[in-house]
Coordinates of C-alpha atoms in Angstrom, one line a residue:
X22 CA 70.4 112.8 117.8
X23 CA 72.2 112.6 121.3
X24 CA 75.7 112.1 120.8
X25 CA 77.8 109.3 122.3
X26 CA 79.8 111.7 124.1
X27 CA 77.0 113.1 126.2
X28 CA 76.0 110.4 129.0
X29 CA 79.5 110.9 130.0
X30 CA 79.7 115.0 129.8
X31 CA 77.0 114.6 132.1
X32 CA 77.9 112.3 133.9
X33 CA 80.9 114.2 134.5
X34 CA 78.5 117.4 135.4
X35 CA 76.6 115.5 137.8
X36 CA 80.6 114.3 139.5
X37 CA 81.4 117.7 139.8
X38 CA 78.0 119.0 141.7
X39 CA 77.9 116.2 143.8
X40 CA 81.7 116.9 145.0
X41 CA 80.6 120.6 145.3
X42 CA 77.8 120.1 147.3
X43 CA 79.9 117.8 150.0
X44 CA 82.2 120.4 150.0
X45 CA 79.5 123.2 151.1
X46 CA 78.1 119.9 153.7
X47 CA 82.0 119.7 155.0
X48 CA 82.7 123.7 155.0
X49 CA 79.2 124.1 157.0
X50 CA 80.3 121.2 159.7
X51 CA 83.5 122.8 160.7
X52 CA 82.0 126.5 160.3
X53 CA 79.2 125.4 163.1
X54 CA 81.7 123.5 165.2
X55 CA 83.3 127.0 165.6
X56 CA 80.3 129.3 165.2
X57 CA 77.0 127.8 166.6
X58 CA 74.5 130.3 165.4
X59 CA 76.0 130.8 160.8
X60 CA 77.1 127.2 160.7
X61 CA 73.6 125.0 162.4
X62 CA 72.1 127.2 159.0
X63 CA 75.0 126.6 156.5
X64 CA 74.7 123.2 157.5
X65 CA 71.0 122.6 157.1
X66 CA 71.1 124.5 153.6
X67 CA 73.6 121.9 152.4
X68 CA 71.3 119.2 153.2
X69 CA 68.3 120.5 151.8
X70 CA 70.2 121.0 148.6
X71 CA 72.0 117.9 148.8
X72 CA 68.0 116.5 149.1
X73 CA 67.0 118.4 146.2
X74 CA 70.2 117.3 144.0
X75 CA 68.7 113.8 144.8
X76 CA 65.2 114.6 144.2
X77 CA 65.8 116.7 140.7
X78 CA 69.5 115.6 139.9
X79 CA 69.0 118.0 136.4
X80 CA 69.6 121.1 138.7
X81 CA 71.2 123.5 136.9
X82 CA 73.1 125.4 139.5
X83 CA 72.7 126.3 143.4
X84 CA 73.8 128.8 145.7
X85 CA 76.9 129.0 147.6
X86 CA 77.0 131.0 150.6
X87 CA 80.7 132.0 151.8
X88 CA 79.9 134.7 154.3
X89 CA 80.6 132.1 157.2
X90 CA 83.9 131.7 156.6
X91 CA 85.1 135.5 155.7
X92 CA 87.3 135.5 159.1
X93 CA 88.9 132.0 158.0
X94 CA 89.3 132.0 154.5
X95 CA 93.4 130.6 154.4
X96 CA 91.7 127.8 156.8
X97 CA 89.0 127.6 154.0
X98 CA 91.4 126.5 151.1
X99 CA 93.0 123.9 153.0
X100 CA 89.8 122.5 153.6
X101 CA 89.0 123.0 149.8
X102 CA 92.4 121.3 148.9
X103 CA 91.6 118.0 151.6
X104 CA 88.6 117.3 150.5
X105 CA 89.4 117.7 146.8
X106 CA 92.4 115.2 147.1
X107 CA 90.1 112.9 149.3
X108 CA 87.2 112.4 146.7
X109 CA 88.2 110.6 143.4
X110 CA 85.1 111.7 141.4
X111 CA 86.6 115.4 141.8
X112 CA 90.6 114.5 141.8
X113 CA 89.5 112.5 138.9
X114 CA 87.9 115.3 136.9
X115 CA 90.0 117.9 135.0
X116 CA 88.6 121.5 135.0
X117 CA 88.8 123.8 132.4
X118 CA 91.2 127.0 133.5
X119 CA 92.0 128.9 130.4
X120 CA 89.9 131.0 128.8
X121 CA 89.1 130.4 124.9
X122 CA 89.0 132.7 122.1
X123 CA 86.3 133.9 120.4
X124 CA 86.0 136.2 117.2
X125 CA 83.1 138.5 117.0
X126 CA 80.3 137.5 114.8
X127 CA 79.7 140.8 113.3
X128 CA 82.8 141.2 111.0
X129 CA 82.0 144.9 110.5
X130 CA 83.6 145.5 114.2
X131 CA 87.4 145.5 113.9
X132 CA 90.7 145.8 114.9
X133 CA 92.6 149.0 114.0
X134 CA 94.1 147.0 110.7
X135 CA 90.5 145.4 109.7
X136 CA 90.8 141.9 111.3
X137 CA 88.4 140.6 113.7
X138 CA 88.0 142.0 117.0
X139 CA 87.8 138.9 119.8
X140 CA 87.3 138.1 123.3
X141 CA 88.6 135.5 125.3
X142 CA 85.8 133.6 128.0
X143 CA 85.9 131.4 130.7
X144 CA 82.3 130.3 131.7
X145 CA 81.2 128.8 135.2
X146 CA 77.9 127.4 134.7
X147 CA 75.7 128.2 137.5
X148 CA 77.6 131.9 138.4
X149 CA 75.3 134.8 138.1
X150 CA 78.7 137.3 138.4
X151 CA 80.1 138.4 135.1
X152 CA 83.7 139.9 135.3
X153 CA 84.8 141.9 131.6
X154 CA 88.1 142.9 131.2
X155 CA 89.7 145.6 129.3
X156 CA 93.4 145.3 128.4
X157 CA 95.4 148.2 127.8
X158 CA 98.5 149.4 126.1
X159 CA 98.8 152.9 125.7
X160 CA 97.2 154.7 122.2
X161 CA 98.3 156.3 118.9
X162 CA 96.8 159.8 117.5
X163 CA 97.9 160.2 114.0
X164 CA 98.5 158.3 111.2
X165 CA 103.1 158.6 112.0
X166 CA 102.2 157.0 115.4
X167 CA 99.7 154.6 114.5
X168 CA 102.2 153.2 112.0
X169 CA 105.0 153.1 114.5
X170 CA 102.7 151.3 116.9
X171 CA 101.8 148.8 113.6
X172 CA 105.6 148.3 113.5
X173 CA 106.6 148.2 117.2
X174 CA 103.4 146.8 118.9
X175 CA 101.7 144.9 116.3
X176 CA 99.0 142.6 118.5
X177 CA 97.7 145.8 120.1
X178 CA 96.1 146.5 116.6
X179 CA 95.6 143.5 115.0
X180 CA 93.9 139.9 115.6
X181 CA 96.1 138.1 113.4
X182 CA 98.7 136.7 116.3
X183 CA 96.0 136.1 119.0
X184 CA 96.8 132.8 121.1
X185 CA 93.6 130.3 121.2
X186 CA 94.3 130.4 125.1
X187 CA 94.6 132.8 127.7
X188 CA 95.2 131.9 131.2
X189 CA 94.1 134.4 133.6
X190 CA 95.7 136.0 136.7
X191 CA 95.1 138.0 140.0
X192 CA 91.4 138.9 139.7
X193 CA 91.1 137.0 136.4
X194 CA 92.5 134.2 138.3
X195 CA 90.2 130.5 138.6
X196 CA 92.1 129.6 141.6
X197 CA 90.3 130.8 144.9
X198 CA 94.2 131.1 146.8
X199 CA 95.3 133.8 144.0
X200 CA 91.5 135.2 143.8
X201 CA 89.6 135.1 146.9
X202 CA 86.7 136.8 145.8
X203 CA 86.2 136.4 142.2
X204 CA 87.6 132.9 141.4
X205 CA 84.1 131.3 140.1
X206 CA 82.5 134.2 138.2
X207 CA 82.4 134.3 134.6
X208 CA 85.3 135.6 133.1
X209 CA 85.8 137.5 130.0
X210 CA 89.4 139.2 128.7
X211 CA 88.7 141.8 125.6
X212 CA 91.7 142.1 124.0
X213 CA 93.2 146.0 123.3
X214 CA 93.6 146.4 119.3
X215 CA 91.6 149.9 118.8
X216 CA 94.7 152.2 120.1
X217 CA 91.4 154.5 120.9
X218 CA 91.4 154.3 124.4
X219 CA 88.6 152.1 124.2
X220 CA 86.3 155.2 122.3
X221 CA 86.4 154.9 119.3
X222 CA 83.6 154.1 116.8
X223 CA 85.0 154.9 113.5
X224 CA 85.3 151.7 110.8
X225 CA 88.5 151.4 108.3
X226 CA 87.5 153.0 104.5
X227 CA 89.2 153.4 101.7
X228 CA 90.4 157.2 103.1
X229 CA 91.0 155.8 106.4
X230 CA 94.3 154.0 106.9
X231 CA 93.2 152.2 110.5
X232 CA 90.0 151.5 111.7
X233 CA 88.8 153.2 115.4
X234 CA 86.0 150.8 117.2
X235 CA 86.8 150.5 120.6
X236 CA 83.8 151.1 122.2
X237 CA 81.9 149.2 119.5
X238 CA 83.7 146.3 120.7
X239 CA 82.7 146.5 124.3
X240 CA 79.1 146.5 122.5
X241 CA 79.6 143.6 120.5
X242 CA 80.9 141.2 123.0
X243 CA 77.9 142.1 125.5
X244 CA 75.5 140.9 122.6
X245 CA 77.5 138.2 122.5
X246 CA 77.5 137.2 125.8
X247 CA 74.0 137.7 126.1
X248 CA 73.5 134.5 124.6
X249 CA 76.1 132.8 126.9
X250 CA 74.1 133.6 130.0
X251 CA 74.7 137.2 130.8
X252 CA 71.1 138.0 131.0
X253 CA 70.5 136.3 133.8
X254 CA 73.5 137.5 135.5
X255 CA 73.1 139.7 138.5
X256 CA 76.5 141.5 138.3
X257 CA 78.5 142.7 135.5
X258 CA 81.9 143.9 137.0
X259 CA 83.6 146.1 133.8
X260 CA 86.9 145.8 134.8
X261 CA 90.3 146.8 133.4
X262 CA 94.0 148.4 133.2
X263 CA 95.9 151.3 132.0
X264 CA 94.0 152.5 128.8
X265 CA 91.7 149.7 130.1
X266 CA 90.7 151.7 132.7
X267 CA 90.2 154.5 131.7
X268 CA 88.1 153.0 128.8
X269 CA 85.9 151.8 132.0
X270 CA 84.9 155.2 133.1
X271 CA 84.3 156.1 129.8
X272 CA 82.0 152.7 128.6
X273 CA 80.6 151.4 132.0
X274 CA 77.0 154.0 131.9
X275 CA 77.1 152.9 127.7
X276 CA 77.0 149.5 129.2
X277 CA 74.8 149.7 131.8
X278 CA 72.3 151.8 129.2
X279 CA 73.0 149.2 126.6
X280 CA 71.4 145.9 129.2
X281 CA 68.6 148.1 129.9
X282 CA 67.2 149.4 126.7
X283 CA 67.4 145.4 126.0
X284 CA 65.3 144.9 128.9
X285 CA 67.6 143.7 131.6
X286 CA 67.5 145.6 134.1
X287 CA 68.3 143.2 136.8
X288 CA 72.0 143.6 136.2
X289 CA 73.8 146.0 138.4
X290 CA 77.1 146.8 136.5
X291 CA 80.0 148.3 138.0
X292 CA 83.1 149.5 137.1
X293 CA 86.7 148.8 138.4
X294 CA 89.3 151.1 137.1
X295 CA 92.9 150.3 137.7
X296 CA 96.1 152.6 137.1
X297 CA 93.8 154.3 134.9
X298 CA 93.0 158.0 136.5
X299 CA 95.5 160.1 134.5
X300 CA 96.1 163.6 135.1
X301 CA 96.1 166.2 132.3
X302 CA 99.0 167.9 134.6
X303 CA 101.6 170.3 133.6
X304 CA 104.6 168.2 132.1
X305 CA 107.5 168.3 134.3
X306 CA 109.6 169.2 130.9
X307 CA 108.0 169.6 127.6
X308 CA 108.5 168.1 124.5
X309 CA 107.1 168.7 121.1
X310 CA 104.1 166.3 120.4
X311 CA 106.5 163.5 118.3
X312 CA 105.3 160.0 119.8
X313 CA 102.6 158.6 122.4
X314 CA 105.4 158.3 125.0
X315 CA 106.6 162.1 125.3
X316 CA 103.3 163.7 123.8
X317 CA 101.5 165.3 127.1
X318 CA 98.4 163.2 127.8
X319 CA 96.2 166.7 127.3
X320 CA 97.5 167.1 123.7
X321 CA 97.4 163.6 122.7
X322 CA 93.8 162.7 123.6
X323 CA 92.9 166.5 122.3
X324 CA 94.2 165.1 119.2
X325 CA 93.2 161.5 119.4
X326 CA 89.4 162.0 119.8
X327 CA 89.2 164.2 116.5
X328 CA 91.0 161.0 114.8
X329 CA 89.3 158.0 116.3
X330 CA 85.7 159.8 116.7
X331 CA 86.0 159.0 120.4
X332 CA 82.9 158.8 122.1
X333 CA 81.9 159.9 125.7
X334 CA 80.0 159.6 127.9
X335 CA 76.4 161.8 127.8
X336 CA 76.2 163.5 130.9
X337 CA 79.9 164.3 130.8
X338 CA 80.2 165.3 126.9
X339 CA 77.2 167.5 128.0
X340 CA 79.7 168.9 130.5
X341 CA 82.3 169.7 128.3
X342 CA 80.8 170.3 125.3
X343 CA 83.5 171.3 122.7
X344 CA 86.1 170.3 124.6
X345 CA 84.9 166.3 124.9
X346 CA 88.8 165.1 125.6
X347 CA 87.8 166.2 129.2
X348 CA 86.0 163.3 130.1
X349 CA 89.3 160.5 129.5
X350 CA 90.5 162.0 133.1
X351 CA 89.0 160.2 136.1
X352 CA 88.5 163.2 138.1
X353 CA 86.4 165.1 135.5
X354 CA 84.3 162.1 133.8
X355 CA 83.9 160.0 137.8
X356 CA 81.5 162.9 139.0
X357 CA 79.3 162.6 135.6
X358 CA 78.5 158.8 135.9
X359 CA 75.8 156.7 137.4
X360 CA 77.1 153.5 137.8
X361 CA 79.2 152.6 141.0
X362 CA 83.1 152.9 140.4
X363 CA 85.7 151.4 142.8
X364 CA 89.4 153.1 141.7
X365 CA 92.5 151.3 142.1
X366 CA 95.2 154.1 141.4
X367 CA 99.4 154.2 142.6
X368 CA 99.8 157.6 144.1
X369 CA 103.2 157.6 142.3
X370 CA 102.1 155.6 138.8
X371 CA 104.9 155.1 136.4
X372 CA 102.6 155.3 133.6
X373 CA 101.8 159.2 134.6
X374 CA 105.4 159.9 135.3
X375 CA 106.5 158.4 132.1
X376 CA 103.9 160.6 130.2
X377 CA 105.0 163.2 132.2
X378 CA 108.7 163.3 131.1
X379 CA 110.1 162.1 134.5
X380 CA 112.4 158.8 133.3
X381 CA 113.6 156.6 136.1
X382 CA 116.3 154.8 134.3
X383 CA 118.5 153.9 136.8
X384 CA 120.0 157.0 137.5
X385 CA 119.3 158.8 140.6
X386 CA 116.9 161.7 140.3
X387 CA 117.8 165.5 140.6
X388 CA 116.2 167.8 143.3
X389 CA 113.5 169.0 140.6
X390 CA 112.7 165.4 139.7
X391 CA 111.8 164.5 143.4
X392 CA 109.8 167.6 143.7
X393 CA 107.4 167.1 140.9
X394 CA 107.2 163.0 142.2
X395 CA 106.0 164.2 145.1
X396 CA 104.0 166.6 144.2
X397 CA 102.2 164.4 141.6
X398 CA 101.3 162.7 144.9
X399 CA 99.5 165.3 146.4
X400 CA 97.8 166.1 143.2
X401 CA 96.4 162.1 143.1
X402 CA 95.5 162.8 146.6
X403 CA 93.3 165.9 145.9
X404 CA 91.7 164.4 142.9
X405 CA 90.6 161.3 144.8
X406 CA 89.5 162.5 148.0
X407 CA 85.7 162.5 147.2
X408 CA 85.8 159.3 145.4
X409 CA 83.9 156.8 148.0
X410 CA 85.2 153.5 147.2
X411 CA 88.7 153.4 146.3
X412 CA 92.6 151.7 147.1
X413 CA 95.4 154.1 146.5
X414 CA 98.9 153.1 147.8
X415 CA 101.9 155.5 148.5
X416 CA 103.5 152.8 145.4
X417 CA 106.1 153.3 142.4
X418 CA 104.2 151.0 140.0
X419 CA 101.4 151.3 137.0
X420 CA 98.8 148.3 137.1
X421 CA 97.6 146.1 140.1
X422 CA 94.5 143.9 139.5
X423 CA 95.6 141.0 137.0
X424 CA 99.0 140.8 139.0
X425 CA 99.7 137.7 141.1
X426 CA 100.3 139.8 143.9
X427 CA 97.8 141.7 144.0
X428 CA 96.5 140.5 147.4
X429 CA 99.5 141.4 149.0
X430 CA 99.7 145.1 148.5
X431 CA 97.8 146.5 151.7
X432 CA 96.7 150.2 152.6
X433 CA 96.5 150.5 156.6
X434 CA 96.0 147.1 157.0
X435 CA 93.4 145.8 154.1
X436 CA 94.2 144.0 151.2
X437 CA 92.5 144.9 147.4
X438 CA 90.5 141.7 147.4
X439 CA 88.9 142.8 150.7
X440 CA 88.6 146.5 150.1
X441 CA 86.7 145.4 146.7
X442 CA 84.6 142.4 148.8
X443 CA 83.7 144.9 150.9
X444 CA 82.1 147.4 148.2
X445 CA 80.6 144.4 146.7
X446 CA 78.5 143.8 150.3
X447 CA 77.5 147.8 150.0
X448 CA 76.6 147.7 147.3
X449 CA 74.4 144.8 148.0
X450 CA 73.0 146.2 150.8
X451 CA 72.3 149.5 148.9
X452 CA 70.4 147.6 146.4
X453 CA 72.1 149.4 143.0
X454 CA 69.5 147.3 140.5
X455 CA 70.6 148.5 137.0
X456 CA 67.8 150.2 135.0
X457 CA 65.7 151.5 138.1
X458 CA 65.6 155.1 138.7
X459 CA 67.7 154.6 141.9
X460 CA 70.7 154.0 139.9
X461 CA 72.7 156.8 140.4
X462 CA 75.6 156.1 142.4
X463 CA 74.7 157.4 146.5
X464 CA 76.1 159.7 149.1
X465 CA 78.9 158.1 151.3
X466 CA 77.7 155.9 153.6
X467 CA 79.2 154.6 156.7
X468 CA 81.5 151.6 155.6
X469 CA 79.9 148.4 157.7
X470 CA 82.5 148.0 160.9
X471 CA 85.8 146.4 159.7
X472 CA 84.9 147.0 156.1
X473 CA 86.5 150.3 155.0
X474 CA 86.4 151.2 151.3
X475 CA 88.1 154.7 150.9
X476 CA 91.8 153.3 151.5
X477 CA 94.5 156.0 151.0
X478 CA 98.3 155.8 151.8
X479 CA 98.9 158.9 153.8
X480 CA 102.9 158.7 153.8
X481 CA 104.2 161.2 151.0
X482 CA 107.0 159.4 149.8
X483 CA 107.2 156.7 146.6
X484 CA 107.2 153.1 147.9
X485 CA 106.9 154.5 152.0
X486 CA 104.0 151.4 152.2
X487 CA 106.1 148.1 152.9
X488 CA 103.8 146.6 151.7
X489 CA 104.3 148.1 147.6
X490 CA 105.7 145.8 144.7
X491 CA 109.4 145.0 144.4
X492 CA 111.8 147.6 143.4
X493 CA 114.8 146.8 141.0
X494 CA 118.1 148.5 140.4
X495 CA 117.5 148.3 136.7
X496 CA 121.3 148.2 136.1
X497 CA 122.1 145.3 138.7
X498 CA 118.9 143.5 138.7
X499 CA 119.5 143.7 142.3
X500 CA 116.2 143.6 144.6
X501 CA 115.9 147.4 147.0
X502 CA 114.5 148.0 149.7
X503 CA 112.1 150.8 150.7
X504 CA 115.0 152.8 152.1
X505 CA 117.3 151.8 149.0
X506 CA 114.9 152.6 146.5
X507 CA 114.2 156.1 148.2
X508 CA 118.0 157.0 148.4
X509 CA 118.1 156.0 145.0
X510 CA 115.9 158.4 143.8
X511 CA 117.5 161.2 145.4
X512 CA 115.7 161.1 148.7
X513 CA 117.9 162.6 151.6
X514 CA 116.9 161.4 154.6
X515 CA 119.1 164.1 156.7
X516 CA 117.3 167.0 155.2
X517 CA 113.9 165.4 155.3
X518 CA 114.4 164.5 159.3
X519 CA 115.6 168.3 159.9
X520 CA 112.4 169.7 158.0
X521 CA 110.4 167.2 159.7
X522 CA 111.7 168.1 163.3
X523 CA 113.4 164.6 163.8
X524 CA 116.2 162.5 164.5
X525 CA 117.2 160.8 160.8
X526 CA 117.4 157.1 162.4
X527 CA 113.6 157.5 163.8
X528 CA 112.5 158.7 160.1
X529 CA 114.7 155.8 159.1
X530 CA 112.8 153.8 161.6
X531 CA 109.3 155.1 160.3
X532 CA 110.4 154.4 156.8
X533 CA 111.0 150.8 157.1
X534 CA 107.9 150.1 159.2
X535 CA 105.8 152.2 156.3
X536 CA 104.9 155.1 158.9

């Protein structure tokens, strides 16, 4: 029986296409008023659809075509916001923003202390672009850790405090100003509570303290959504932060291998890793293995994947067999995989130097400290430089793509939304269909003209882009600029200027305009 609560839901639906397809018949008029040849076919598409919305008005979705208006998208929005303010049915009609909890319906897949394991969603009916998003938060190894983590850190390992609500932001983002690109895809947020580096697969018994099912999870929740509409999708983008991505290059081939033993191989999944390409570097000092924080990121994982039962990737435990804890750094498990990965890595990530003993606490650092920062540099450099599609700024941060301002941070003279539009349109061209034999990821090709995608800051100094996040005095509070922030950590701009060859007010000069 229909309720009484449908002829208005879709009446509702109906509103919301009707304001959607003026909008594509308004975008197309002012595209061809300034382009004659893209905007006389925008603007004949939008009224053969707006002919077939009156023909078959039970449509379930139609295309939008944004490509004409790439060059203008800031003019774009504005025309977005007039029309939306000028048409009641939409104004009228309140959206849905937040995404919504869900617990996974297999019970047996957990959080580290046995409750459910969850996702949050936020579905856009008519999308074919999926967009699955992998939190992070660091890890424990052992049982004194984990329990400190329990104490300290408790929603990282447990379900039990979850909000119903999560609002999303910078690529998660639903509003097209904050997320150019990726605003009307499906969006999915897996929360972190398997401490495993997303690996694990290892369920909580009576001789096990914590449960270890990270990448049991990631499984789960694609089931799940397989029923929500991601089999017809034509993208999954695995996306994530920190742990989160690194638990990307090690789950995006089990993905991809997962759709297409179910039969879906139209799919192309890709992965977006983000401040999550650690090095298993030489500790600028060393420390006894005590807690995640000081433990070296070589011994830790060495000992985490013995006590989560981490699992890896096949071609790349096949690699390194015996020695498996190679494959959580990017620069070891990136050349093993199949599916296309775009990195998003800080040449100076706090994350790395924090792991790696060096503590910016507000005081300034000594000659041996600014050294091994810039030396870490160069090592990122190395360890990136075959990687095709990547953003790497000379930047003093850890995480980039859920941040508000994440369109704001350029690398000579692109933004990450466009550097990661632009891999989207090579990939298209390529034609990377998940489950054909083609899908290994190809040789470099020429970027299309205006489109690079290998973006690397070549300035060898922390925070030397002007373009990098805010930097705080973290006793003051006080804002610093590039120069500030550079003198604070011990940078001496007279000795750098006389090894350089220069005058120290033109390297000052270079400095501020991110030479």
């Amino acid at each position: 029986m229909q309720s009484r609560g449908a002829p208005r839901s879709w009446a509702g639906l109906s509103a919301a296409r009707s304001c959607l397809l003026l909008l594509l018949i308004h975008m197309s008029a002012h595209v061809e008023a300034r382009g004659p040849h893209g905007g006389r076919a925008q603007s004949r598409r939008a009224q053969q659809l707006l002919a077939q919305q009156e023909r078959v008005d039970g449509a379930e979705s139609f295309p939008l075509d944004f490509t004409a208006v790439e060059g203008n998208m800031d003019n774009f929005m504005v025309q977005i916001k007039n029309l939306a303010q000028s048409l009641y049915p939409c104004s009228a009609q309140k959206l849905e923003q937040d995404m919504k909890l869900h617990f996974l319906k297999n019970v047996t897949v957990t959080c580290n202390d046995g409750s459910s394991a969850g996702y949050y969603i936020k579905e856009s009916k008519g999308s074919k672009r999926w967009l699955l998003f992998l939190e992070g938060g660091w890890y424990c190894f052992n049982r004194q850790t984990c329990d400190s983590r329990y104490e300290t850190t408790r929603r990282l390992m447990s379900s039990t405090m979850w909000p119903q609500t999560k609002t999303g932001t910078g690529i998660l983002s639903p509003q097209p100003e904050e997320n150019p690109h990726w605003w009307n895809a499906n969006v999915v947020f897996i929360p972190y509570c398997s401490s495993d580096v997303w690996s694990g697969a290892t369920p909580k018994t009576n001789h096990s303290h914590y449960a270890f099912m990270g990448s049991l999870i990631i499984r789960e929740v694609v089931n799940e959504l397989l029923t929500k509409g991601l089999e017809n999708a034509k993208v999954l983008l695995l996306a994530g932060s920190s742990a989160g991505g690194t638990g990307v290059l090690l789950n995006v081939d089990h993905v991809a291998e997962q759709l297409e033993s179910q039969g879906h191989r139209g799919v192309q999944v890709r992965g977006l890793v983000d401040s999550g390409w650690f090095l298993d570097n030489k500790q600028y000092k060393f420390t006894d293995c005590l807690d995640t924080i000081s433990c070296a990121p070589t011994e830790a994982i060495k000992r985490g994947i013995r006590y989560w039962g981490g699992l890896v990737p096949e071609s790349c435990r096949q690699a390194h067999v015996g020695e498996e804890w190679n494959c959580f750094f990017g620069y070891k498990v990136f050349p093993t995989l199949k599916s296309p990965v775009f990195v998003v890595q800080w040449l100076f990530d706090e994350a790395q130097l924090t792991a790696d003993n060096v503590h910016l606490t507000g005081q300034p650092v000594n000659e041996g400290q600014w050294r091994y920062i810039q030396n870490l540099g160069q090592e990122l450099r190395r360890t990136l430089r075959e990687v095709p599609a990547m953003f790497s700024p000379a930047c003093l941060s850890h995480e980039l793509i859920t941040r508000t301002y994440w369109t704001d941070v350029q690398v000579k003279g692109t933004s990450l939304p466009r550097a990661l539009h632009c891999w989207d349109r090579s990939l298209q061209d390529s034609n990377h269909v998940n489950g054909s034999k083609h899908r290994l990821r190809p040789h470099r090709t020429p970027p299309a003209r205006g489109c690079p995608l290998h973006l690397m800051d070549s300035c060898p100094w922390p925070h030397c882009n002007p373009s990098c996040p805010t930097i705080r005095d973290q006793l003051t509070g006080q804002e610093m600029s590039v120069i500030q922030s550079l003198k604070h950590m011990g940078f001496d701009v007279h000795k750098m200027a006389q090894q350089q060859g220069m005058d120290p007010k033109e390297l000052l000069g270079m400095l501020s305009n991110g030479s």
